[in-house]
Amino acid sequence: MTTQTVPPGAHLPDHPEFLWRTPTPKKNYDVVIVGGGGHGLATAHYLAKNHGITNVAVLERGWLAGGNMARNTTLIRSNYLWDESTRIYEHALKLWEGLEDDLDYPILFKQCGVLNLAHSLQDVRDSVRRVEANKLNGVDAHWVDADEVKKLCPIVNVSDDIRYPVMGATYQPRAGIAKHDYVAWGFARRADQAGIDIIQNCEVTGFVTDGDRVTGVRTTQGDIGAGQVALCAAGHTSTLTDMLGIRTPLQSHPLQALVSELLEPVHPTIVMSNAVHVYVSQAHKGELVMGAGVDSYNGYGQRGAFHIIERQMAAAVELFPVFARAHLLRTWGGIVDVCPDASPIVGRTPYENLYLNAGWGTGGFKATPGIGWCLADTIANDEPHEFVAPFSLDRFVSGALVDEHGAAGVAH
Amino acid sequence: MQLIECPWCGTREETEFHYGGQAHVAYPEDPQALTDEEWARYVFFRTNPKGLFAERWSHSAGCRRWFNAVRDTATYRFHSVYRPDEQRPS
């Protein structure tokens, strides 16, 4: 009797072409980027594209784009209050509008518009002020009343007998959503094509310093020399700056989100409500995607408390009664690094060749191409790009804070 | 839901508590004498460890008193709770 052994999976077609290589790290790079999420990959792409700098490594402690890039709610908008924020987020939004061509890769960017609901007279005043500020900054922004909210998103409950009645909303038609994984893969593929090494499963365990310079990083794959180093580690930034003795005002918090089962298209726009701490969009596949507010305590656990989700659902069901029949498919958490003024920290550090990019809190995804562009420029010219200059670490000493709690504090 | 032990009331649900951030941040002895840098560090800069963290909590929906806790920020497990007039347990 003969037995023929066929290895499992032998009948399957060949693995499709990989989008990037899996290189072993070289001894030295001109630029080492710590963090292979959206910001790190975008920075690598623009270093190559805009500045011709390709002797670059992107180090990722886990798998590519598996942190906040895989956990956010993919909302993209630029209707922030202050000039400084609007400039960087509007720069990002303009890049999003051409990103599919730039990357030559589908990212499913859909400009479905965002409604930021106002539920009280003070909300109305703040919202109208923000709309006017946006218009002065060349951002598309409109104030719409409750009837217009109903027209733009028919499933919103605009009756006046709910706990937080809808009194109107700000509307940014150019806002939208994108497929987060595809965005990361698109950037990674482009960076890899330019010769940049993307090194996964490579955790930074320390730094090699010489006076006020960082000369290399110690990793789980050995020491790697670096001409310049950029930290793009989001929620884990403090673990790196602690190794270097750099103090920051960052606090890491869990931030949760969830999706429903796949549904028919019912939700044509993004709807956000700061007052009730919920924001909703419908993904291309049909899941309702909802985000909550941050959990109050510091945490690195990539999970949060159930009562946060429970309250968020209560708010969502009141605003969208049709959601009462939807089933929750999954919830998850990421770690967001939050600053006291709800704005990021980008730019120089006490080490002359080390650049910090952190503190994006609950809003890092939408900034991805914009910050990649500006951080690459900062690294290439060794001078903070004008769009990120206001977000220096020094602002906490000078007092020149960029207080975005109103437009960014909770909902993104 | 996570249960948290109040040093006065005993174990209660997490929703009864309010978070207060890093513990043992003393008000400056002579605030007038601080430089801008020192003032910024007192007002804005807090440690953000992954691991054990001494922090303040308030039993806001119970006895409304503040207390301190040592909690692991990676696992969210509380290691000890103690009153503000007590030393941090080693």
Short mmCIF file of C-alpha atoms in Angstrom, two decimals:
data_model
loop_
_atom_site.label_atom_id
_atom_site.label_comp_id
_atom_site.label_asym_id
_atom_site.label_seq_id
_atom_site.Cartn_x
_atom_site.Cartn_y
_atom_site.Cartn_z
CA MET A 1 0.00 0.00 0.00
CA THR A 2 1.37 3.38 -0.89
CA THR A 3 0.47 6.58 0.81
CA GLN A 4 0.88 9.84 -0.95
CA THR A 5 1.49 12.77 1.32
CA VAL A 6 0.39 16.16 0.09
CA PRO A 7 1.52 19.08 2.22
CA PRO A 8 -1.36 21.09 3.61
CA GLY A 9 -2.26 24.02 1.43
CA ALA A 10 -0.45 22.63 -1.60
CA HIS A 11 -3.54 23.11 -3.74
CA LEU A 12 -3.69 26.84 -2.97
CA PRO A 13 -2.44 29.39 -5.50
CA ASP A 14 0.95 31.04 -4.96
CA HIS A 15 1.21 33.78 -2.39
CA PRO A 16 0.56 37.14 -4.05
CA GLU A 17 3.49 39.45 -4.48
CA PHE A 18 4.56 41.03 -1.21
CA LEU A 19 4.03 44.78 -0.98
CA TRP A 20 7.34 45.30 0.82
CA ARG A 21 10.52 43.36 1.55
CA THR A 22 11.48 41.94 4.94
CA PRO A 23 15.08 43.13 5.18
CA THR A 24 17.59 42.48 7.93
CA PRO A 25 18.75 45.78 9.40
CA LYS A 26 21.94 47.35 8.08
CA LYS A 27 24.61 48.61 10.51
CA ASN A 28 23.83 52.26 9.82
CA TYR A 29 21.16 54.48 8.32
CA ASP A 30 21.03 58.21 7.63
CA VAL A 31 17.60 58.33 9.25
CA VAL A 32 16.00 55.88 11.67
CA ILE A 33 12.28 56.25 12.25
CA VAL A 34 10.98 54.54 15.40
CA GLY A 35 7.42 53.39 14.84
CA GLY A 36 5.98 51.71 11.74
CA GLY A 37 2.50 53.15 11.95
CA GLY A 38 0.92 55.70 9.67
CA HIS A 39 3.07 58.62 10.74
CA GLY A 40 6.36 56.71 10.52
CA LEU A 41 5.54 55.24 7.11
CA ALA A 42 4.28 58.56 5.72
CA THR A 43 7.44 60.28 6.95
CA ALA A 44 9.53 57.63 5.20
CA HIS A 45 7.57 58.08 1.97
CA TYR A 46 7.98 61.86 1.90
CA LEU A 47 11.67 61.64 2.88
CA ALA A 48 12.17 59.65 -0.32
CA LYS A 49 9.71 61.48 -2.53
CA ASN A 50 10.33 65.10 -1.54
CA HIS A 51 13.92 65.02 -0.39
CA GLY A 52 15.56 62.02 -2.08
CA ILE A 53 16.60 60.60 1.29
CA THR A 54 16.33 56.82 1.03
CA ASN A 55 18.97 55.42 3.39
CA VAL A 56 16.20 55.14 5.95
CA ALA A 57 14.92 52.44 8.30
CA VAL A 58 11.45 52.30 9.80
CA LEU A 59 11.55 50.18 12.98
CA GLU A 60 8.32 48.59 14.17
CA ARG A 61 8.17 46.63 17.42
CA GLY A 62 5.14 44.60 16.34
CA TRP A 63 3.69 44.25 12.89
CA LEU A 64 3.36 47.06 10.41
CA ALA A 65 0.54 49.48 11.23
CA GLY A 66 -0.79 47.24 14.00
CA GLY A 67 -1.10 49.90 16.69
CA ASN A 68 -3.36 52.92 16.49
CA MET A 69 -3.29 52.75 12.69
CA ALA A 70 -5.33 49.53 12.95
CA ARG A 71 -7.53 50.81 15.78
CA ASN A 72 -8.73 54.29 14.83
CA THR A 73 -12.09 55.26 13.35
CA THR A 74 -10.52 56.68 10.13
CA LEU A 75 -12.20 60.09 10.27
CA ILE A 76 -10.52 62.80 8.22
CA ARG A 77 -11.41 66.49 8.61
CA SER A 78 -9.70 69.84 9.07
CA ASN A 79 -12.32 72.01 10.80
CA TYR A 80 -10.24 72.88 13.86
CA LEU A 81 -10.53 76.18 15.67
CA TRP A 82 -7.04 77.65 15.78
CA ASP A 83 -4.93 78.75 12.82
CA GLU A 84 -2.03 76.50 13.83
CA SER A 85 -4.17 73.34 13.88
CA THR A 86 -6.11 74.24 10.76
CA ARG A 87 -2.90 74.73 8.78
CA ILE A 88 -1.51 71.25 9.49
CA TYR A 89 -4.85 69.42 9.22
CA GLU A 90 -5.88 71.28 6.04
CA HIS A 91 -2.46 70.52 4.56
CA ALA A 92 -3.15 66.88 5.39
CA LEU A 93 -6.64 66.98 3.88
CA LYS A 94 -5.30 68.42 0.60
CA LEU A 95 -2.75 65.59 0.49
CA TRP A 96 -5.48 63.02 1.23
CA GLU A 97 -7.35 64.36 -1.83
CA GLY A 98 -4.44 63.37 -4.09
CA LEU A 99 -3.05 60.47 -2.10
CA GLU A 100 -4.42 57.63 -4.18
CA ASP A 101 -2.57 58.96 -7.26
CA ASP A 102 0.57 59.73 -5.27
CA LEU A 103 0.73 56.21 -3.81
CA ASP A 104 -0.67 54.54 -6.93
CA TYR A 105 -2.67 52.40 -4.55
CA PRO A 106 -6.38 52.36 -3.64
CA ILE A 107 -7.11 53.86 -0.21
CA LEU A 108 -10.91 54.15 -0.56
CA PHE A 109 -10.90 57.81 0.42
CA LYS A 110 -14.53 58.91 0.47
CA GLN A 111 -15.43 62.56 1.11
CA CYS A 112 -18.80 62.04 2.75
CA GLY A 113 -18.68 65.17 4.91
CA VAL A 114 -18.78 65.59 8.66
CA LEU A 115 -21.49 67.04 10.89
CA ASN A 116 -20.39 68.22 14.35
CA LEU A 117 -23.62 68.51 16.30
CA ALA A 118 -24.47 71.36 18.66
CA HIS A 119 -26.76 70.51 21.57
CA SER A 120 -26.86 73.69 23.62
CA LEU A 121 -26.78 77.44 23.06
CA GLN A 122 -23.13 77.48 24.06
CA ASP A 123 -22.44 74.67 21.58
CA VAL A 124 -24.15 76.80 18.91
CA ARG A 125 -22.04 79.86 19.72
CA ASP A 126 -18.81 77.83 19.78
CA SER A 127 -19.74 76.06 16.54
CA VAL A 128 -20.56 79.25 14.64
CA ARG A 129 -17.32 80.77 15.88
CA ARG A 130 -15.42 77.73 14.61
CA VAL A 131 -17.19 77.90 11.22
CA GLU A 132 -16.18 81.56 10.84
CA ALA A 133 -12.60 80.77 11.89
CA ASN A 134 -12.52 77.94 9.34
CA LYS A 135 -13.79 80.20 6.54
CA LEU A 136 -11.10 82.78 7.32
CA ASN A 137 -8.56 79.96 6.99
CA GLY A 138 -9.94 78.82 3.65
CA VAL A 139 -11.51 75.64 5.01
CA ASP A 140 -14.94 74.64 3.71
CA ALA A 141 -17.28 75.07 6.64
CA HIS A 142 -20.98 75.74 7.04
CA TRP A 143 -23.41 76.19 9.88
CA VAL A 144 -26.55 74.11 9.26
CA ASP A 145 -29.76 74.07 11.31
CA ALA A 146 -31.54 70.97 12.58
CA ASP A 147 -33.70 70.63 9.45
CA GLU A 148 -30.62 70.65 7.25
CA VAL A 149 -28.97 68.09 9.56
CA LYS A 150 -31.99 65.89 8.92
CA LYS A 151 -31.60 66.32 5.16
CA LEU A 152 -27.89 65.50 5.23
CA CYS A 153 -28.29 62.52 7.55
CA PRO A 154 -31.94 61.43 7.70
CA ILE A 155 -31.50 58.93 10.54
CA VAL A 156 -30.45 61.56 13.10
CA ASN A 157 -33.13 62.16 15.71
CA VAL A 158 -33.72 65.93 15.59
CA SER A 159 -36.82 65.96 17.78
CA ASP A 160 -36.63 68.37 20.70
CA ASP A 161 -37.66 65.89 23.41
CA ILE A 162 -34.36 64.06 23.74
CA ARG A 163 -31.80 64.64 26.48
CA TYR A 164 -29.45 66.53 24.16
CA PRO A 165 -31.59 67.92 21.33
CA VAL A 166 -29.85 68.73 18.03
CA MET A 167 -29.83 72.51 17.59
CA GLY A 168 -27.74 72.47 14.45
CA ALA A 169 -24.29 71.43 13.35
CA THR A 170 -21.13 72.51 11.65
CA TYR A 171 -20.69 70.84 8.27
CA GLN A 172 -17.47 70.24 6.40
CA PRO A 173 -18.35 68.60 3.05
CA ARG A 174 -14.71 67.72 2.19
CA ALA A 175 -14.25 65.61 5.33
CA GLY A 176 -14.29 61.87 4.87
CA ILE A 177 -13.05 58.41 5.68
CA ALA A 178 -10.38 56.13 4.22
CA LYS A 179 -9.46 52.48 4.52
CA HIS A 180 -6.76 52.63 7.20
CA ASP A 181 -4.96 49.38 6.32
CA TYR A 182 -4.74 50.34 2.65
CA VAL A 183 -3.30 53.72 3.62
CA ALA A 184 -0.54 52.06 5.64
CA TRP A 185 0.15 49.48 2.94
CA GLY A 186 0.22 52.16 0.25
CA PHE A 187 2.79 54.22 2.14
CA ALA A 188 4.83 51.13 3.04
CA ARG A 189 4.87 49.89 -0.55
CA ARG A 190 5.99 53.26 -1.88
CA ALA A 191 8.69 53.66 0.77
CA ASP A 192 9.93 50.14 0.09
CA GLN A 193 10.04 50.79 -3.67
CA ALA A 194 12.26 53.80 -2.94
CA GLY A 195 14.70 51.50 -1.12
CA ILE A 196 13.70 52.28 2.46
CA ASP A 197 13.95 49.33 4.88
CA ILE A 198 10.81 48.53 6.85
CA ILE A 199 11.85 46.31 9.75
CA GLN A 200 9.10 44.64 11.75
CA ASN A 201 9.40 42.78 15.06
CA CYS A 202 12.19 45.16 15.94
CA GLU A 203 11.61 46.78 19.31
CA VAL A 204 13.79 49.66 20.42
CA THR A 205 15.23 48.78 23.83
CA GLY A 206 17.59 51.73 24.28
CA PHE A 207 19.58 54.49 22.62
CA VAL A 208 23.28 55.06 22.07
CA THR A 209 24.13 58.67 22.82
CA ASP A 210 27.25 60.79 22.54
CA GLY A 211 26.84 64.08 24.38
CA ASP A 212 23.79 65.78 22.94
CA ARG A 213 23.58 63.47 19.95
CA VAL A 214 21.81 60.14 19.52
CA THR A 215 24.20 58.01 17.49
CA GLY A 216 22.17 54.83 17.34
CA VAL A 217 19.31 52.75 18.64
CA ARG A 218 19.53 49.47 20.50
CA THR A 219 16.94 47.00 19.26
CA THR A 220 15.88 43.41 19.62
CA GLN A 221 17.64 42.90 16.25
CA GLY A 222 20.90 44.49 17.39
CA ASP A 223 22.34 48.00 17.47
CA ILE A 224 21.63 50.24 14.49
CA GLY A 225 23.62 53.41 13.87
CA ALA A 226 21.66 56.53 12.95
CA GLY A 227 22.48 59.96 11.55
CA GLN A 228 19.09 61.30 12.60
CA VAL A 229 16.33 59.70 14.65
CA ALA A 230 12.60 60.44 14.59
CA LEU A 231 10.21 59.10 17.22
CA CYS A 232 6.76 58.24 15.82
CA ALA A 233 5.63 55.88 18.57
CA ALA A 234 2.26 57.41 19.54
CA GLY A 235 0.99 55.94 22.83
CA HIS A 236 4.35 54.39 23.67
CA THR A 237 6.37 57.58 23.17
CA SER A 238 6.90 58.05 26.91
CA THR A 239 8.62 54.66 27.19
CA LEU A 240 11.19 55.91 24.64
CA THR A 241 11.65 59.43 26.00
CA ASP A 242 12.12 57.93 29.47
CA MET A 243 15.12 55.98 28.10
CA LEU A 244 16.59 59.28 26.91
CA GLY A 245 15.77 61.28 30.02
CA ILE A 246 13.51 63.64 28.04
CA ARG A 247 10.48 64.77 30.02
CA THR A 248 7.22 65.47 28.23
CA PRO A 249 3.70 66.34 29.41
CA LEU A 250 2.27 63.30 27.57
CA GLN A 251 -0.20 60.99 29.27
CA SER A 252 -1.23 57.71 27.63
CA HIS A 253 -4.89 56.71 27.81
CA PRO A 254 -6.97 53.86 26.41
CA LEU A 255 -9.36 54.96 23.66
CA GLN A 256 -12.06 52.57 22.57
CA ALA A 257 -14.02 52.09 19.40
CA LEU A 258 -16.44 49.54 18.03
CA VAL A 259 -18.22 48.33 14.92
CA SER A 260 -21.65 46.88 14.26
CA GLU A 261 -22.41 44.00 11.96
CA LEU A 262 -22.60 44.80 8.24
CA LEU A 263 -25.67 46.85 7.40
CA GLU A 264 -27.28 48.38 4.34
CA PRO A 265 -26.08 51.93 3.66
CA VAL A 266 -28.04 54.01 6.19
CA HIS A 267 -25.53 56.60 7.30
CA PRO A 268 -24.38 58.90 4.47
CA THR A 269 -22.06 61.22 6.44
CA ILE A 270 -19.89 61.30 9.55
CA VAL A 271 -21.76 62.55 12.61
CA MET A 272 -19.86 63.66 15.68
CA SER A 273 -21.14 64.89 18.99
CA ASN A 274 -18.75 66.10 21.63
CA ALA A 275 -21.51 66.56 24.19
CA VAL A 276 -22.60 62.94 24.16
CA HIS A 277 -19.14 61.56 23.33
CA VAL A 278 -19.94 59.61 20.23
CA TYR A 279 -18.94 59.76 16.60
CA VAL A 280 -20.29 57.57 13.86
CA SER A 281 -19.60 56.76 10.25
CA GLN A 282 -20.43 53.82 8.03
CA ALA A 283 -17.49 51.97 6.51
CA HIS A 284 -17.47 50.93 2.88
CA LYS A 285 -18.28 47.33 3.79
CA GLY A 286 -21.28 48.47 5.81
CA GLU A 287 -20.22 48.38 9.45
CA LEU A 288 -21.22 51.32 11.58
CA VAL A 289 -17.94 52.54 13.07
CA MET A 290 -18.18 54.38 16.36
CA GLY A 291 -15.64 55.90 18.67
CA ALA A 292 -15.91 56.76 22.34
CA GLY A 293 -14.16 59.21 24.60
CA VAL A 294 -10.90 58.24 26.26
CA ASP A 295 -10.91 56.17 29.44
CA SER A 296 -10.02 58.53 32.28
CA TYR A 297 -7.03 56.66 33.69
CA ASN A 298 -3.54 56.25 32.26
CA GLY A 299 -3.21 52.92 30.53
CA TYR A 300 -1.12 50.99 28.06
CA GLY A 301 -3.38 47.93 27.93
CA GLN A 302 -5.03 48.52 24.51
CA ARG A 303 -8.38 47.87 26.13
CA GLY A 304 -10.75 49.93 28.21
CA ALA A 305 -13.69 49.76 30.57
CA PHE A 306 -17.07 48.39 29.53
CA HIS A 307 -19.08 51.26 31.01
CA ILE A 308 -17.48 53.64 28.51
CA ILE A 309 -18.90 51.56 25.64
CA GLU A 310 -22.25 51.24 27.42
CA ARG A 311 -22.64 55.02 27.80
CA GLN A 312 -21.53 55.59 24.24
CA MET A 313 -24.17 53.14 22.98
CA ALA A 314 -26.85 54.81 25.06
CA ALA A 315 -25.96 58.16 23.48
CA ALA A 316 -25.79 56.66 19.99
CA VAL A 317 -29.18 54.98 20.26
CA GLU A 318 -30.83 58.20 21.41
CA LEU A 319 -29.31 60.16 18.53
CA PHE A 320 -29.93 57.35 16.01
CA PRO A 321 -33.00 55.36 17.11
CA VAL A 322 -32.54 53.02 14.12
CA PHE A 323 -29.35 51.69 15.76
CA ALA A 324 -31.41 49.99 18.47
CA ARG A 325 -31.73 46.89 16.31
CA ALA A 326 -28.07 46.77 15.28
CA HIS A 327 -25.74 44.23 16.83
CA LEU A 328 -22.35 45.01 18.21
CA LEU A 329 -19.73 43.03 16.31
CA ARG A 330 -16.54 43.92 18.12
CA THR A 331 -14.94 46.50 20.40
CA TRP A 332 -11.27 47.28 20.85
CA GLY A 333 -8.93 49.84 22.33
CA GLY A 334 -5.81 51.72 21.33
CA ILE A 335 -3.44 53.83 23.37
CA VAL A 336 -3.49 57.55 22.72
CA ASP A 337 -0.88 59.96 24.02
CA VAL A 338 -2.61 63.13 25.08
CA CYS A 339 -1.17 66.60 25.76
CA PRO A 340 -2.60 69.10 28.26
CA ASP A 341 -3.71 71.38 25.40
CA ALA A 342 -5.00 68.55 23.16
CA SER A 343 -2.45 69.43 20.46
CA PRO A 344 0.55 67.39 19.30
CA ILE A 345 4.24 67.82 20.09
CA VAL A 346 6.41 67.91 16.98
CA GLY A 347 9.94 69.08 16.48
CA ARG A 348 13.21 69.38 18.30
CA THR A 349 14.30 67.70 21.50
CA PRO A 350 17.25 68.32 23.83
CA TYR A 351 19.20 65.96 21.51
CA GLU A 352 20.20 67.87 18.39
CA ASN A 353 19.54 65.06 15.88
CA LEU A 354 16.45 63.57 17.55
CA TYR A 355 12.98 64.69 16.48
CA LEU A 356 9.79 64.05 18.38
CA ASN A 357 6.39 63.45 16.81
CA ALA A 358 3.84 62.61 19.49
CA GLY A 359 0.80 63.75 21.41
CA TRP A 360 -1.64 63.46 18.52
CA GLY A 361 -4.04 62.03 21.06
CA THR A 362 -7.31 61.01 19.51
CA GLY A 363 -6.63 62.58 16.10
CA GLY A 364 -3.48 61.18 14.56
CA PHE A 365 -4.96 59.29 11.62
CA LYS A 366 -6.37 62.30 9.79
CA ALA A 367 -3.00 64.04 10.02
CA THR A 368 -1.06 61.11 8.54
CA PRO A 369 0.04 62.52 5.15
CA GLY A 370 0.35 66.06 6.50
CA ILE A 371 2.62 65.19 9.39
CA GLY A 372 4.61 62.77 7.23
CA TRP A 373 5.24 65.62 4.80
CA CYS A 374 6.17 68.14 7.51
CA LEU A 375 8.29 65.78 9.62
CA ALA A 376 10.23 64.67 6.54
CA ASP A 377 10.85 68.33 5.75
CA THR A 378 11.92 68.97 9.36
CA ILE A 379 14.39 66.07 9.24
CA ALA A 380 15.76 66.95 5.78
CA ASN A 381 16.34 70.63 6.61
CA ASP A 382 17.08 70.17 10.32
CA GLU A 383 14.61 72.97 10.95
CA PRO A 384 10.96 72.61 12.03
CA HIS A 385 8.60 73.01 9.07
CA GLU A 386 6.47 76.14 9.50
CA PHE A 387 3.30 74.05 9.95
CA VAL A 388 4.74 72.14 12.91
CA ALA A 389 6.82 74.93 14.46
CA PRO A 390 3.95 76.05 16.77
CA PHE A 391 3.80 72.52 18.22
CA SER A 392 7.23 72.52 19.86
CA LEU A 393 7.84 70.99 23.27
CA ASP A 394 8.94 74.49 24.40
CA ARG A 395 5.39 75.81 24.24
CA PHE A 396 4.66 74.39 27.69
CA VAL A 397 7.37 76.66 29.08
CA SER A 398 6.58 79.73 26.95
CA GLY A 399 2.84 79.35 27.51
CA ALA A 400 2.02 79.53 23.77
CA LEU A 401 -0.39 76.60 23.99
CA VAL A 402 -2.66 75.60 21.10
CA ASP A 403 -5.80 74.84 23.04
CA GLU A 404 -7.89 72.56 20.86
CA HIS A 405 -10.03 70.99 23.56
CA GLY A 406 -13.11 72.48 21.92
CA ALA A 407 -12.51 70.99 18.49
CA ALA A 408 -10.39 68.01 19.43
CA GLY A 409 -10.64 67.30 23.12
CA VAL A 410 -12.82 64.26 22.97
CA ALA A 411 -14.25 63.43 19.62
CA HIS A 412 -12.15 63.02 16.55
CA MET B 1 -16.52 46.17 35.44
CA GLN B 2 -13.40 46.73 37.47
CA LEU B 3 -13.79 46.84 41.25
CA ILE B 4 -11.77 49.44 43.15
CA GLU B 5 -11.15 49.42 46.86
CA CYS B 6 -11.84 52.72 48.65
CA PRO B 7 -9.76 52.85 51.86
CA TRP B 8 -12.84 54.09 53.74
CA CYS B 9 -15.80 52.37 52.06
CA GLY B 10 -14.35 49.12 50.78
CA THR B 11 -14.75 47.63 47.32
CA ARG B 12 -17.02 49.44 44.88
CA GLU B 13 -17.55 49.59 41.12
CA GLU B 14 -15.22 51.67 38.96
CA THR B 15 -18.02 54.03 37.88
CA GLU B 16 -18.19 55.43 41.43
CA PHE B 17 -14.64 56.76 41.13
CA HIS B 18 -12.98 59.73 39.52
CA TYR B 19 -9.40 59.71 38.33
CA GLY B 20 -6.91 62.31 39.55
CA GLY B 21 -3.64 61.52 37.77
CA GLN B 22 -0.18 61.26 39.29
CA ALA B 23 0.04 61.28 43.08
CA HIS B 24 2.57 62.97 45.33
CA VAL B 25 2.99 66.11 43.18
CA ALA B 26 3.65 68.67 45.89
CA TYR B 27 2.72 72.33 45.51
CA PRO B 28 5.96 74.32 45.17
CA GLU B 29 7.31 75.61 48.48
CA ASP B 30 7.98 79.04 47.05
CA PRO B 31 5.95 79.47 43.85
CA GLN B 32 7.15 83.06 43.31
CA ALA B 33 10.71 81.82 42.96
CA LEU B 34 10.06 79.33 40.17
CA THR B 35 11.45 79.88 36.68
CA ASP B 36 9.10 79.42 33.71
CA GLU B 37 10.71 76.04 33.13
CA GLU B 38 10.11 74.92 36.73
CA TRP B 39 6.56 76.25 36.66
CA ALA B 40 5.84 74.34 33.42
CA ARG B 41 7.16 71.17 35.02
CA TYR B 42 4.91 71.62 38.03
CA VAL B 43 1.79 72.48 36.01
CA PHE B 44 2.05 70.29 32.92
CA PHE B 45 4.71 67.60 33.23
CA ARG B 46 3.76 64.26 34.78
CA THR B 47 5.37 60.86 34.59
CA ASN B 48 3.68 58.37 32.26
CA PRO B 49 5.14 54.97 33.10
CA LYS B 50 4.14 51.63 31.57
CA GLY B 51 3.94 49.64 34.78
CA LEU B 52 3.42 50.64 38.41
CA PHE B 53 2.08 54.17 38.85
CA ALA B 54 1.18 55.97 42.08
CA GLU B 55 -1.94 57.98 41.34
CA ARG B 56 -4.85 59.80 42.94
CA TRP B 57 -8.45 58.63 42.87
CA SER B 58 -11.58 60.15 44.36
CA HIS B 59 -14.57 58.09 45.51
CA SER B 60 -16.73 60.77 43.92
CA ALA B 61 -20.06 58.90 43.97
CA GLY B 62 -19.47 57.51 47.47
CA CYS B 63 -17.72 59.14 50.41
CA ARG B 64 -16.23 61.77 48.07
CA ARG B 65 -12.82 61.45 49.67
CA TRP B 66 -9.52 61.32 47.82
CA PHE B 67 -7.05 58.49 48.20
CA ASN B 68 -3.93 57.17 46.50
CA ALA B 69 -3.41 53.93 44.65
CA VAL B 70 -0.52 52.06 43.09
CA ARG B 71 -1.83 50.58 39.87
CA ASP B 72 -0.16 48.82 36.95
CA THR B 73 -0.88 50.83 33.80
CA ALA B 74 -0.17 47.83 31.57
CA THR B 75 -2.55 45.39 33.28
CA TYR B 76 -4.84 47.93 35.06
CA ARG B 77 -4.47 45.84 38.24
CA PHE B 78 -4.52 47.75 41.53
CA HIS B 79 -1.61 46.75 43.75
CA SER B 80 -2.46 48.83 46.80
CA VAL B 81 -4.64 51.68 47.96
CA TYR B 82 -3.74 54.04 50.78
CA ARG B 83 -4.98 57.22 52.42
CA PRO B 84 -3.37 60.57 51.56
CA ASP B 85 -1.80 60.72 55.04
CA GLU B 86 -0.14 57.34 54.58
CA GLN B 87 3.19 56.59 52.92
CA ARG B 88 3.24 54.84 49.57
CA PRO B 89 3.57 51.11 50.33
CA SER B 90 6.87 49.75 49.06
#
